[in-house]
Coordinates of C-alpha atoms in Angstrom, one line a residue:
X297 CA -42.8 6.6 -59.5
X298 CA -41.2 3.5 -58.3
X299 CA -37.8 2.6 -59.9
X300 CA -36.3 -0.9 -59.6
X301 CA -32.7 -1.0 -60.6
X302 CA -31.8 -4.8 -61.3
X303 CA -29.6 -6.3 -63.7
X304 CA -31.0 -10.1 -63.7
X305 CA -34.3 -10.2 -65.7
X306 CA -35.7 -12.4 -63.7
X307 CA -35.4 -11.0 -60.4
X308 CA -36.0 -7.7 -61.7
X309 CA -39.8 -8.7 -63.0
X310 CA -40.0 -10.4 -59.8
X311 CA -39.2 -7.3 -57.2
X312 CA -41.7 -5.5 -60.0
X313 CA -44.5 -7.9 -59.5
X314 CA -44.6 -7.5 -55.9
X315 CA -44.3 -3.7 -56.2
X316 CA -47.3 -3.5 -58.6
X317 CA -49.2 -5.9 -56.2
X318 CA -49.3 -3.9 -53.5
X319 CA -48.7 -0.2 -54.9
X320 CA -50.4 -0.2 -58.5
X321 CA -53.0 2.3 -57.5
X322 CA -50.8 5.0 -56.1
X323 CA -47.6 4.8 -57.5
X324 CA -46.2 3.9 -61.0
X325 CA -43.3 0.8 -61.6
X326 CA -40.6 1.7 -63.6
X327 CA -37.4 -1.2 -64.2
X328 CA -33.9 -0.7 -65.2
X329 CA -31.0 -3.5 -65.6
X330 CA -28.0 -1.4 -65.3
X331 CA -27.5 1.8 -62.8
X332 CA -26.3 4.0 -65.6
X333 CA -29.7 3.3 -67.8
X334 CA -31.7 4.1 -64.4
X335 CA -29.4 7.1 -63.8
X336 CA -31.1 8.6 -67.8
X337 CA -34.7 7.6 -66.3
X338 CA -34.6 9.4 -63.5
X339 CA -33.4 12.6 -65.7
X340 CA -35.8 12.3 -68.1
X341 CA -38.8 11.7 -65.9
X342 CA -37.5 14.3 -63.5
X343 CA -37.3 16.9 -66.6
X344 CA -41.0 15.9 -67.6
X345 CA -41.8 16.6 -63.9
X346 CA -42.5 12.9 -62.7
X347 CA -41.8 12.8 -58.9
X348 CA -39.5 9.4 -57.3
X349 CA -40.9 8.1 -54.3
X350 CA -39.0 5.4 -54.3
X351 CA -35.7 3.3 -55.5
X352 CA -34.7 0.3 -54.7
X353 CA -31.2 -1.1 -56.5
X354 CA -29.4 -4.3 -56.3
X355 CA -25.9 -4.5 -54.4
X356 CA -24.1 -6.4 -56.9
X357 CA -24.4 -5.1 -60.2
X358 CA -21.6 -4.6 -63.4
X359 CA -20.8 -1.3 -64.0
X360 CA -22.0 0.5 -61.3
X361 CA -22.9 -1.2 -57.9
X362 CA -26.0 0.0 -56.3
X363 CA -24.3 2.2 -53.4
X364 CA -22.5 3.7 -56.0
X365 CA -25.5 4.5 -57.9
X366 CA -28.0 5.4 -55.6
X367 CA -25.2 8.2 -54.4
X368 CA -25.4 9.6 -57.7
X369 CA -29.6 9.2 -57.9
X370 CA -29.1 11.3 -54.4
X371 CA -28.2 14.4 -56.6
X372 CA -31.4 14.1 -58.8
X373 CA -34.0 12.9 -57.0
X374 CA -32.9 14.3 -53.1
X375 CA -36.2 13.5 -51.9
X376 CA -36.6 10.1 -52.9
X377 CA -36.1 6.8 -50.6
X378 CA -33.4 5.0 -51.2
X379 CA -33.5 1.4 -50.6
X380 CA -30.1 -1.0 -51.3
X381 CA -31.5 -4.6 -52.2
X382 CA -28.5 -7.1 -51.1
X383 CA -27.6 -11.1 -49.8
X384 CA -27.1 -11.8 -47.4
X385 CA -22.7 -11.5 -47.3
X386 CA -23.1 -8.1 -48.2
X387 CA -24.9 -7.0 -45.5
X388 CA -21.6 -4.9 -44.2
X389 CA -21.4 -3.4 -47.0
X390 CA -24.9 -2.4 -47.0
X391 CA -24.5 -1.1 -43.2
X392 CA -21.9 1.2 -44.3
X393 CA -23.7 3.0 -46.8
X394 CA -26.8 3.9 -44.0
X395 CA -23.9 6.4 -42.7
X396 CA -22.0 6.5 -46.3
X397 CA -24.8 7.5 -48.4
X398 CA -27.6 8.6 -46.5
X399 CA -29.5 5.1 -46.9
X400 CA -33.0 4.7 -45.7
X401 CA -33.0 0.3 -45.6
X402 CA -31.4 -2.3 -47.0
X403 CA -33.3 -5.5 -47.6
X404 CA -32.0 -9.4 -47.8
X405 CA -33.2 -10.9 -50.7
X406 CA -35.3 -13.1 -50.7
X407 CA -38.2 -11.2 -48.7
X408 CA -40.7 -14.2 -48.9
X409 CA -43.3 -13.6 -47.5
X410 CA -43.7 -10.2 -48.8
X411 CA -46.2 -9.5 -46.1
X412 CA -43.9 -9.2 -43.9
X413 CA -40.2 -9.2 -45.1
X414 CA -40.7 -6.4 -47.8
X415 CA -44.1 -4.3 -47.9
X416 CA -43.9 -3.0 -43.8
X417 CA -40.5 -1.2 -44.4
X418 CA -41.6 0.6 -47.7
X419 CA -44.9 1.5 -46.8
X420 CA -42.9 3.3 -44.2
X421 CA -41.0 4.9 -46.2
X422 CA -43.4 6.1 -48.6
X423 CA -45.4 7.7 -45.9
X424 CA -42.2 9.7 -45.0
X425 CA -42.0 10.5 -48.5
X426 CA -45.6 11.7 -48.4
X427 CA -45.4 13.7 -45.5
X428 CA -41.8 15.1 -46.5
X429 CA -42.8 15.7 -50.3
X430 CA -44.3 19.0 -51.6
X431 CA -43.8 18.0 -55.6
X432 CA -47.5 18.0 -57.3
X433 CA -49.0 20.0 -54.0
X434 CA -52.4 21.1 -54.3
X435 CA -52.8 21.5 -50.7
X436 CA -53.3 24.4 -48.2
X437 CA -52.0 27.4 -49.2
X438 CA -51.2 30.3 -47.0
X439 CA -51.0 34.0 -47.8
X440 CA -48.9 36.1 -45.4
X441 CA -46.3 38.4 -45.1
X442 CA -43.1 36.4 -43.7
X443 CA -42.0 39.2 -40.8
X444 CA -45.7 38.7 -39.4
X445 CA -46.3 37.3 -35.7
X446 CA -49.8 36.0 -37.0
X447 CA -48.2 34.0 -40.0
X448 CA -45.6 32.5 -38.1
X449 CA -48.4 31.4 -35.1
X450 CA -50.4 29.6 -38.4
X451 CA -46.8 28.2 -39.5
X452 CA -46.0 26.6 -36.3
X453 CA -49.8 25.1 -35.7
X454 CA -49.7 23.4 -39.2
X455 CA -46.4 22.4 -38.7
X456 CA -46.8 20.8 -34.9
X457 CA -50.2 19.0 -36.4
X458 CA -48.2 17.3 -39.2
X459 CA -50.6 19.3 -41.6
X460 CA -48.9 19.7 -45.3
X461 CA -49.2 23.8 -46.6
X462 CA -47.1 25.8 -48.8
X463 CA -46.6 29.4 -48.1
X464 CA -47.1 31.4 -51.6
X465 CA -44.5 34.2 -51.9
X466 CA -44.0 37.0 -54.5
X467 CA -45.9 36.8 -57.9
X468 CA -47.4 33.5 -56.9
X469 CA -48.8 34.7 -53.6
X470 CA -50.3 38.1 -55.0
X471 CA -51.9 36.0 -58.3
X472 CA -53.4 34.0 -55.2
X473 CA -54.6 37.1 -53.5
X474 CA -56.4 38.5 -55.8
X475 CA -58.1 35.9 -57.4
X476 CA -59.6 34.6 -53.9
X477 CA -60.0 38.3 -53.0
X478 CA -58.1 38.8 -50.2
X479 CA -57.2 41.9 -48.7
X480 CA -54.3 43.3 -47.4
X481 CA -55.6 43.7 -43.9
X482 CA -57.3 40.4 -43.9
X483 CA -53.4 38.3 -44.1
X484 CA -53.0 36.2 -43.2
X485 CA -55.1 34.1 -44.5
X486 CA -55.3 30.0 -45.7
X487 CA -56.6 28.6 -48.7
X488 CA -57.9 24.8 -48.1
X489 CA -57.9 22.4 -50.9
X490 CA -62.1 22.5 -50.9
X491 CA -61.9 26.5 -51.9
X492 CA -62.7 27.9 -48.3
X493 CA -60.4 30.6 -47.7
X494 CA -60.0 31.9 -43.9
X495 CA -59.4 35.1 -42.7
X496 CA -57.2 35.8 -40.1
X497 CA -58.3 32.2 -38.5
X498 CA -58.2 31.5 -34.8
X499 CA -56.1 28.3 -34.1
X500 CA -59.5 27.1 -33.1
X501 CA -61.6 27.7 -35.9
X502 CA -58.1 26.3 -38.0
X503 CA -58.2 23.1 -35.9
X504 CA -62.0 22.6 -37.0
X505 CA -61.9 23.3 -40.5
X506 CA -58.6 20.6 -40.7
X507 CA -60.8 18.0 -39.3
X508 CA -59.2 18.2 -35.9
X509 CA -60.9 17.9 -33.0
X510 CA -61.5 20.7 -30.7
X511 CA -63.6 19.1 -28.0
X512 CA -63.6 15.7 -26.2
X513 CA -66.4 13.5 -26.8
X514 CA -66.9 12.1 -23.4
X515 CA -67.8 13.7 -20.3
X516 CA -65.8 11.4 -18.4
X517 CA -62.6 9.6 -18.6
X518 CA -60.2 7.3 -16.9
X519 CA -57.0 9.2 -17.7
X520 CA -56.6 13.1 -19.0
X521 CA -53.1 13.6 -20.1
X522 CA -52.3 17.5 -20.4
X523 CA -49.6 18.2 -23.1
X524 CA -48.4 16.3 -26.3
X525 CA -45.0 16.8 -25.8
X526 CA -42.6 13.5 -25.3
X527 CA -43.8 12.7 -21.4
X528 CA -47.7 13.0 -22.3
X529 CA -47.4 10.8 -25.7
X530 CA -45.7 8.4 -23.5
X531 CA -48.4 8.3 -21.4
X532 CA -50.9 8.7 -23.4
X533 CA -49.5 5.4 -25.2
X534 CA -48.8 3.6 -22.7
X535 CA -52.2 4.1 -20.1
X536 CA -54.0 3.6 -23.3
X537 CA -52.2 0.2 -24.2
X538 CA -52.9 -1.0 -20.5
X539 CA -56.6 0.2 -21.2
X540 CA -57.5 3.0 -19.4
X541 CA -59.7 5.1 -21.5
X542 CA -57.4 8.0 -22.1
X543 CA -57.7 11.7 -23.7
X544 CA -55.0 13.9 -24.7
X545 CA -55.2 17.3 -24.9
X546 CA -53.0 20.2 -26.0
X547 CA -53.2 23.8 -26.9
X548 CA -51.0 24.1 -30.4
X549 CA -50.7 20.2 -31.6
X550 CA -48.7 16.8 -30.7
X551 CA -44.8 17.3 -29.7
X552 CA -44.1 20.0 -27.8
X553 CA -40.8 21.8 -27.9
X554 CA -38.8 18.3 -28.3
X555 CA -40.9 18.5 -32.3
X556 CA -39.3 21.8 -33.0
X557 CA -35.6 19.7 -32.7
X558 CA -34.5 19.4 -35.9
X559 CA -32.2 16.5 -34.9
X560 CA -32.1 14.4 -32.4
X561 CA -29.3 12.4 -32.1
X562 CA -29.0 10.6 -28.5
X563 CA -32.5 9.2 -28.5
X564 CA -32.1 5.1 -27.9
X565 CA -32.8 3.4 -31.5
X566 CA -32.1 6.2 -33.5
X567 CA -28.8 5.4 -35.2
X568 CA -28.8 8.1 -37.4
X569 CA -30.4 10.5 -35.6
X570 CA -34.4 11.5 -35.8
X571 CA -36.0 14.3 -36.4
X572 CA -38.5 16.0 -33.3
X573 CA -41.4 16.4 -36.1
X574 CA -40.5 12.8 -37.0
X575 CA -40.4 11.3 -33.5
X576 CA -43.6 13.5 -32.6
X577 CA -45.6 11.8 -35.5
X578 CA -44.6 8.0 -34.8
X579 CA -45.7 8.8 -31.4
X580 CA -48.9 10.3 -32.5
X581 CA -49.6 7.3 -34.7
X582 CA -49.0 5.2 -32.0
X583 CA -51.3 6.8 -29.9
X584 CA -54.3 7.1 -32.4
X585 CA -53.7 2.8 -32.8
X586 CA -54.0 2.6 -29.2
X587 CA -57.2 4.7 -29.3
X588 CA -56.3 7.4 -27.7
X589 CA -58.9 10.5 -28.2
X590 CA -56.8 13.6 -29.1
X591 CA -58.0 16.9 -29.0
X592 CA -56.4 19.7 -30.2
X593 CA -56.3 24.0 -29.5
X594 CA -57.7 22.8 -26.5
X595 CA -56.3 25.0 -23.3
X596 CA -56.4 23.5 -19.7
X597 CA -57.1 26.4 -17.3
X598 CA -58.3 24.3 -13.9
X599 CA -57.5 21.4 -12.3
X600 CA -59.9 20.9 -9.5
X601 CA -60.6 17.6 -7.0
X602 CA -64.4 16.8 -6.8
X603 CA -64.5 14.0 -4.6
X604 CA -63.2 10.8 -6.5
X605 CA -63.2 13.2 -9.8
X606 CA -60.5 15.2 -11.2
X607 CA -62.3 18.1 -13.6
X608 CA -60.5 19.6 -16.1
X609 CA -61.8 22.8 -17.4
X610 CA -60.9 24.3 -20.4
X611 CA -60.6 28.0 -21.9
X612 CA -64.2 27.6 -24.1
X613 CA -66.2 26.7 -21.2
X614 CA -65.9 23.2 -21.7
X615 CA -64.6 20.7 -19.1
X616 CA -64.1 16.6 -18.6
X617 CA -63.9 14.5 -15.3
X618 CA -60.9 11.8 -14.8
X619 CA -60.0 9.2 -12.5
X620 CA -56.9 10.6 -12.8
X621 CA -54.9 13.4 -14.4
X622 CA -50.9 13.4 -15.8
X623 CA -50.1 17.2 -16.0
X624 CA -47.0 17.0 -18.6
X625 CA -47.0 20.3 -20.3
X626 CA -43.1 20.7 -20.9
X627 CA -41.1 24.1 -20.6
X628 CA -41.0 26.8 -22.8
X629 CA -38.1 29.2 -24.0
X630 CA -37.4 31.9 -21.6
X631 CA -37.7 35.0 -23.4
X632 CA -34.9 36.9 -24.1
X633 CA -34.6 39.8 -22.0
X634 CA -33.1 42.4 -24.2
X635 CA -34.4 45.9 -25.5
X636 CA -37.0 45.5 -28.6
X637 CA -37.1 41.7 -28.8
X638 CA -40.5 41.1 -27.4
X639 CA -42.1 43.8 -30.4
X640 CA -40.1 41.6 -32.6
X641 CA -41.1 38.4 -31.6
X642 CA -42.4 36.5 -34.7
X643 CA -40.3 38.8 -36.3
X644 CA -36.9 37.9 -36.4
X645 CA -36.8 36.8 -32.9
X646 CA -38.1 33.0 -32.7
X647 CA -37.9 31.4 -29.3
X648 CA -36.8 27.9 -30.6
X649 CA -36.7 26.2 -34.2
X650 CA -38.5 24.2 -36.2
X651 CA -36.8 22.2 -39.2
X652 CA -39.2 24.6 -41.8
X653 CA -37.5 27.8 -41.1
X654 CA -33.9 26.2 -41.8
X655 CA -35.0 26.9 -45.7
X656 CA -35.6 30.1 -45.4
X657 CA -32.3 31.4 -44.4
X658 CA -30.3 30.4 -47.3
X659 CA -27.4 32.6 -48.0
X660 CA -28.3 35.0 -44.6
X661 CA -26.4 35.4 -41.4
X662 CA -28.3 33.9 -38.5
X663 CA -27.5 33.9 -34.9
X664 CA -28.3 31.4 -32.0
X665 CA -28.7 32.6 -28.5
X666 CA -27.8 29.5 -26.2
X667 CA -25.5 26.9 -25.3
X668 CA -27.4 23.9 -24.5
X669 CA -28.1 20.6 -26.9
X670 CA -31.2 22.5 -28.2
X671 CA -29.2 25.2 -29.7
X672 CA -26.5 23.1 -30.9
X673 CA -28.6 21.2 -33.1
X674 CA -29.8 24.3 -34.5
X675 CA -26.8 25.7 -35.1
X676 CA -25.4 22.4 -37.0
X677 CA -29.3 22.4 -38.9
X678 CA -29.2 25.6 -40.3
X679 CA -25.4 25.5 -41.2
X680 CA -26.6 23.6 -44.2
X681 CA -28.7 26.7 -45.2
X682 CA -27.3 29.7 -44.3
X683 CA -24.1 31.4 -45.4
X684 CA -23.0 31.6 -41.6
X685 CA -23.8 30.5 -38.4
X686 CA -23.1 32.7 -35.6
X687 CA -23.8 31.3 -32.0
X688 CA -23.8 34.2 -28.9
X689 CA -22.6 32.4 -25.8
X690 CA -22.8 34.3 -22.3
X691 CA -20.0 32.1 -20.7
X692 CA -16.8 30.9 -21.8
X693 CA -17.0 27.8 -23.8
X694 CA -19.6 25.2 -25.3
X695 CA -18.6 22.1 -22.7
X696 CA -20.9 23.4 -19.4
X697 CA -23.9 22.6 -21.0
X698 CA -23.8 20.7 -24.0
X699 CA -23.4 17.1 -24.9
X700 CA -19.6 16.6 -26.0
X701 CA -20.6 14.5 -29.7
X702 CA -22.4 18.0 -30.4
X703 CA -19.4 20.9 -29.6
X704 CA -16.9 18.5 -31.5
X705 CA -19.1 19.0 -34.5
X706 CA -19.9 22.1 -33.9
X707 CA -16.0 23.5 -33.5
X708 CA -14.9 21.5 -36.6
X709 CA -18.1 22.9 -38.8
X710 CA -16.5 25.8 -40.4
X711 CA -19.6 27.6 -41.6
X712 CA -20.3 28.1 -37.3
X713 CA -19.0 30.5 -35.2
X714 CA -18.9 30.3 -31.3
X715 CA -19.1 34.1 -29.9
X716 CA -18.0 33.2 -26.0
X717 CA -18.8 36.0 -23.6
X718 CA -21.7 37.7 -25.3
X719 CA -25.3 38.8 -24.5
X720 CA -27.9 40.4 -26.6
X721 CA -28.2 44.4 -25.3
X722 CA -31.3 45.0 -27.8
X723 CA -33.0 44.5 -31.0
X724 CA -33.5 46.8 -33.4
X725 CA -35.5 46.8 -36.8
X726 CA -38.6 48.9 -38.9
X727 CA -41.3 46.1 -38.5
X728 CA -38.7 43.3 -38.3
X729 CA -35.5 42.2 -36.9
X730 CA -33.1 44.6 -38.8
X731 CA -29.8 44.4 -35.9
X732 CA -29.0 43.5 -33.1
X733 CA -26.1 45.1 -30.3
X734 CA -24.5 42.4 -28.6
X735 CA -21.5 43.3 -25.8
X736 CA -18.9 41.5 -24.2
X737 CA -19.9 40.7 -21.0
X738 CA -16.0 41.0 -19.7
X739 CA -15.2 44.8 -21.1
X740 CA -19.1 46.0 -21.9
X741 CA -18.2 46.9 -24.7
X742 CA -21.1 47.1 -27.1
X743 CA -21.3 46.3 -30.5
X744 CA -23.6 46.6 -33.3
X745 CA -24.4 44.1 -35.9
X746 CA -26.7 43.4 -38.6
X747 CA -29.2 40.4 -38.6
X748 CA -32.5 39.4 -39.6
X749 CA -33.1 36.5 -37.9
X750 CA -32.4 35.5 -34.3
X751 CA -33.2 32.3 -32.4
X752 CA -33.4 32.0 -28.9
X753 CA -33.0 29.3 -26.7
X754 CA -32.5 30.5 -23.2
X755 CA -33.5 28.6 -20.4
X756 CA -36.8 26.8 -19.6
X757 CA -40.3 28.4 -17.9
X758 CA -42.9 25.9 -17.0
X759 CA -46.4 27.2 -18.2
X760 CA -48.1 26.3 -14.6
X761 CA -49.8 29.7 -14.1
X762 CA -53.0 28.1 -14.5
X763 CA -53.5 25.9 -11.7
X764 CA -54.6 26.3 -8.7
X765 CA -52.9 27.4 -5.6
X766 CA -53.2 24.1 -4.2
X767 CA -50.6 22.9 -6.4
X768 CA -47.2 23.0 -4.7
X769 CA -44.4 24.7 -7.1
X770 CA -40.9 26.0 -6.2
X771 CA -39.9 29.2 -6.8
X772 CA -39.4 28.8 -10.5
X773 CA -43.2 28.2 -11.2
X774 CA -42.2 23.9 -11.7
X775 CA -44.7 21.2 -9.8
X776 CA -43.5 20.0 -6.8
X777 CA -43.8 16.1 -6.3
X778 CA -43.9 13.1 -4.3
X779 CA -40.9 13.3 -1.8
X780 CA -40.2 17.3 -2.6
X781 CA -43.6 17.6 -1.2
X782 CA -42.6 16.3 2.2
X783 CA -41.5 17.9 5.4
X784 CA -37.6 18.0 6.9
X785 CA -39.6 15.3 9.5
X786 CA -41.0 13.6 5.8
X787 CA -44.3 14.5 6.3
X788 CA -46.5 15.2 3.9
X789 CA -47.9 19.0 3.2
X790 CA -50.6 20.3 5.9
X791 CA -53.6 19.9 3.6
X792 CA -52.7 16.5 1.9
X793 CA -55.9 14.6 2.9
X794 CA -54.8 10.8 2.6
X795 CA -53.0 8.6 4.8
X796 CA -50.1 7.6 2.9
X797 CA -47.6 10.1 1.2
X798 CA -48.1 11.6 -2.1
X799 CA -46.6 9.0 -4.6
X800 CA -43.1 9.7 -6.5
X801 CA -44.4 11.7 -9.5
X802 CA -47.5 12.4 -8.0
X803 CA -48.7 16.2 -7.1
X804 CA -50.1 17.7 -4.2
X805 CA -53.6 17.3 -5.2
X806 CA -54.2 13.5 -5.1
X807 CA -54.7 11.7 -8.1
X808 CA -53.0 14.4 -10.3
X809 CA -49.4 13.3 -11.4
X810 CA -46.8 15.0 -12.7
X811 CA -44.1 14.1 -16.2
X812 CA -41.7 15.6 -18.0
X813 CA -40.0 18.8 -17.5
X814 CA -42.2 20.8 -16.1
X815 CA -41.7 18.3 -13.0
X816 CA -39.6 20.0 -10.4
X817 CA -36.2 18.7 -10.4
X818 CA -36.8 16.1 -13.4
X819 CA -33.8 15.5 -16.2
X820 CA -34.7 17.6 -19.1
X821 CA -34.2 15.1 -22.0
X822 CA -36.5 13.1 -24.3
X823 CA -36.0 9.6 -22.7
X824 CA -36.5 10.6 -18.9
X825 CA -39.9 12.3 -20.1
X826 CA -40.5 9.5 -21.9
X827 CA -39.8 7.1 -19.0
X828 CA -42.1 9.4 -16.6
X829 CA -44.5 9.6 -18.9
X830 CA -44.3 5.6 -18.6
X831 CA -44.1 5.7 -14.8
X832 CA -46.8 8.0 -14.5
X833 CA -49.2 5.4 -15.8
X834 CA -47.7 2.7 -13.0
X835 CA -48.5 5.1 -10.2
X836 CA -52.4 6.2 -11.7
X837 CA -53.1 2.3 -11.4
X838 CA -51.9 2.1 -8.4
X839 CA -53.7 5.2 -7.0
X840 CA -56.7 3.9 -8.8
X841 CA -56.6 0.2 -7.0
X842 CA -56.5 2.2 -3.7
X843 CA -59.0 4.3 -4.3

């Protein structure tokens, strides 16, 4: 449903007649004249199980003003977009309420032509609501126990490819089982919307039933870009927008780490903040409108130089050749090194966090290992789910590492609480993550607590095991780039075979550059990988001119 809330007749079978126009097929139009009738429609629909897509209300209205009631429509309809309809004087006003009330736009009436002043911003909208909305789902269902390694692998695939599922618990999820006959020891296991129900899939044989693709469909392209996080969507978007023939390849789905953020709050143009999942599928659209071929459970396992050709072979055998190839696979958690927490990974112990598993932790304890933004913006994202937050930090305060706007929040939040001077000793549980002994790293004395969920972010491993050993890395296992390639005398390495020196971001393998964190030395934020993603694609034309 679509509810207009408008109190001059006129205008109000106006903003319904473009509504209807564009939106008649998918959506019903409901009016109201007065925010306390709209306020009963919403209830009643809501009661007969109706879902609200959308609201749009008029600023100036007797009675109630539209901030005023679309605050109050916030408490019946949460997942609805809210939309404040003002002129243009009240345009303060309606600025305020963005950070007030939670609003999603405010529109200037009038919005001729609709084309382009009104329908843009709310098919926007509705196709956050869509993705966001689980009310009516008839969707993917998947059957598995929740303290299961497996389920939470399937949980984090669908959730990185921006695929809608619903994980069936109690009564619902055994009524599922036995009716598509699934055994105990074949969870978990998915149920797609055409009846198929998978076993105990492979990521790879998920990909391919979602309609993903697995494999390019070219032998040969001008740019391979390995890894989806923020550095390879950037250059994914932007070598493809400058047309270079570009595929993009990564082994769980678009995103990387930064799409497990729930809240990102420092990104430039983000007022209110954005969510990683969010910011990873605006990329990803943007990418697919350039033409960008995606491919997806795809694993890069070689890198080699064949002449003017850079092959890139992949785990299934497969392989592609490039003029050029951006290697911007990201970092990964550093796992925790504490007794029993690698038998309970997937367990209880998650290494990062994506915005899903904030819902399951209502009224529980959980505990944060880290002290960088990453684990900050956990801890404030699940303090609106579970009964306590408890965040275990090895040094003595929040300041060394994180970003000041975050520990201010963070120490006035009174449902957090800042351990300083703690490690994790060990893990304990039956199956899953039961306790945990945690000691003070100033008197070792050891203490145990219980918990059954623990999220760890530690530090940062770049997954570079896979290439070659004529890759240059430092000691940590991060690729080694343009001037860190070069001598004290600032030469280049003994086996680089071209004239000039290797290019800023560019490895040592010719033609193969490097973006993003796992770059030696880079800044480990989402607009530097971004930007290098973005400067990546200025140095592969420039190799490819000279070459």
């Amino acid at each position: 449903m679509l509810l207009t809330v408008e109190d001059d007749p006129a205008v109000s079978r106006a903003i319904a007649r473009d509504l209807r126009r564009r939106y008649n097929s998918d959506h019903r139009v409901v009016r109201s004249e007065s925010g306390a009738d709209a306020l009963e429609v919403l209830r009643e629909l809501t009661l007969r199980g109706e879902a609200t897509a959308l609201i749009l209300a008029d600023y100036r209205m007797p009675g109630m003003n539209g901030i005023d009631f679309l605050e109050q429509a916030m408490d019946i309809v949460p997942q609805a977009k809210r939309v404040l309809l003002t002129a243009y004087a009240d345009t303060d006003a309606a600025i305020r309420a963005v950070n007030d009330v939670d609003l999603d736009h405010y529109l200037v009436k009038p919005w001729d032509p609709p084309e382009e002043q009104l329908y843009p911003v709310l098919d926007e909208l509705l196709d956050r609501w869509a993705r966001d909305s689980r009310l009516g789902y008839d969707g993917i269902k998947l059957l598995g126990h929740q303290w299961s390694a497996e389920t939470q692998q399937l949980k984090e695939f669908l959730a990185s490819n921006q695929v809608p599922y619903q994980h069936l618990r109690g009564a619902e999820a055994d009524a599922y089982q036995r009716t598509a006959g699934v055994a105990d020891d074949e969870l978990p296991a998915l149920g797609l919307s055409d009846g198929v129900v998978l076993r105990r899939p492979g990521l790879r044989e998920l990909a391919q039933r979602l309609g993903l693709s697995t494999h390019a469909g070219s032998p040969l392209y001008d740019l391979v870009v390995i890894g989806s996080g923020p550095a390879g969507l950037g250059a994914a978007v932007y070598g493809a927008s400058e047309g270079l023939r570009t595929l993009l390849v990564d082994k769980v789905g678009v995103g990387g780490q930064a799409a497990r953020s729930s809240r990102i709050e420092n990104y430039l143009g983000f007022p209110q903040g954005v969510s990683g999942a969010e910011l990873a599928q605006r990329a990803r659209e943007q990418a697919v409108r350039f033409d960008v071929e995606l491919v997806t459970a795809a694993a890069a396992v070689d890198v080699v130089a064949q002449g003017e050709g850079r092959v890139v072979k992949f785990d299934d055998g497969h392989e592609v050749t490039a003029h050029a190839v951006i290697i911007a696979t990201g970092v990964w958690w550093t796992r925790l090194p504490a007794e029993g927490a690698e038998e309970l990974s997937g367990r209880g112990v998650y290494y990062g966090a994506v915005a899903h598993e904030a819902h399951g932790c209502k009224g529980e304890d959980v505990y944060i290992v880290g002290a960088a933004n990453s684990a900050g913006q956990a801890a404030l994202h699940f303090a609106n789910y579970a009964n306590k937050v408890i965040m275990l930090v090895r040094g003595p305060d929040l300041r060394r590492r994180m970003s000041e706007y975050l520990v201010g929040r963070i120490e006035n939040d009174p449902r957090i609480e800042v351990r300083t001077w703690t490690e994790v000793a060990a893990t304990e549980g039956d199956g899953r993550l039961e306790r945990i002994l945690l000691t003070d790293t100033r008197s070792s004395v050891t203490e145990t607590v219980p918990a059954s969920r623990l999220f760890v972010f530690i530090g940062a491993e770049p997954p570079t095991a896979w290439l070659g050993e004529e890759f240059a890395r430092d000691q940590r296992g991060f690729v080694l780039t343009g001037p860190a390639l070069l001598d004290e005398d600032g030469r280049p390495p003994r086996n680089w075979p071209l004239a000039r020196n290797p290019y800023h971001l560019e490895s040592s393998v010719p033609g193969v550059f490097v973006a993003g964190d796992v770059r030696a030395e880079s800044v480990k934020r989402v607009a530097s990988a971004v930007g290098e993603g973005a400067m990546a694609v200025t140095l592969v034309h420039r190799y490819l001119e000279a070459t």
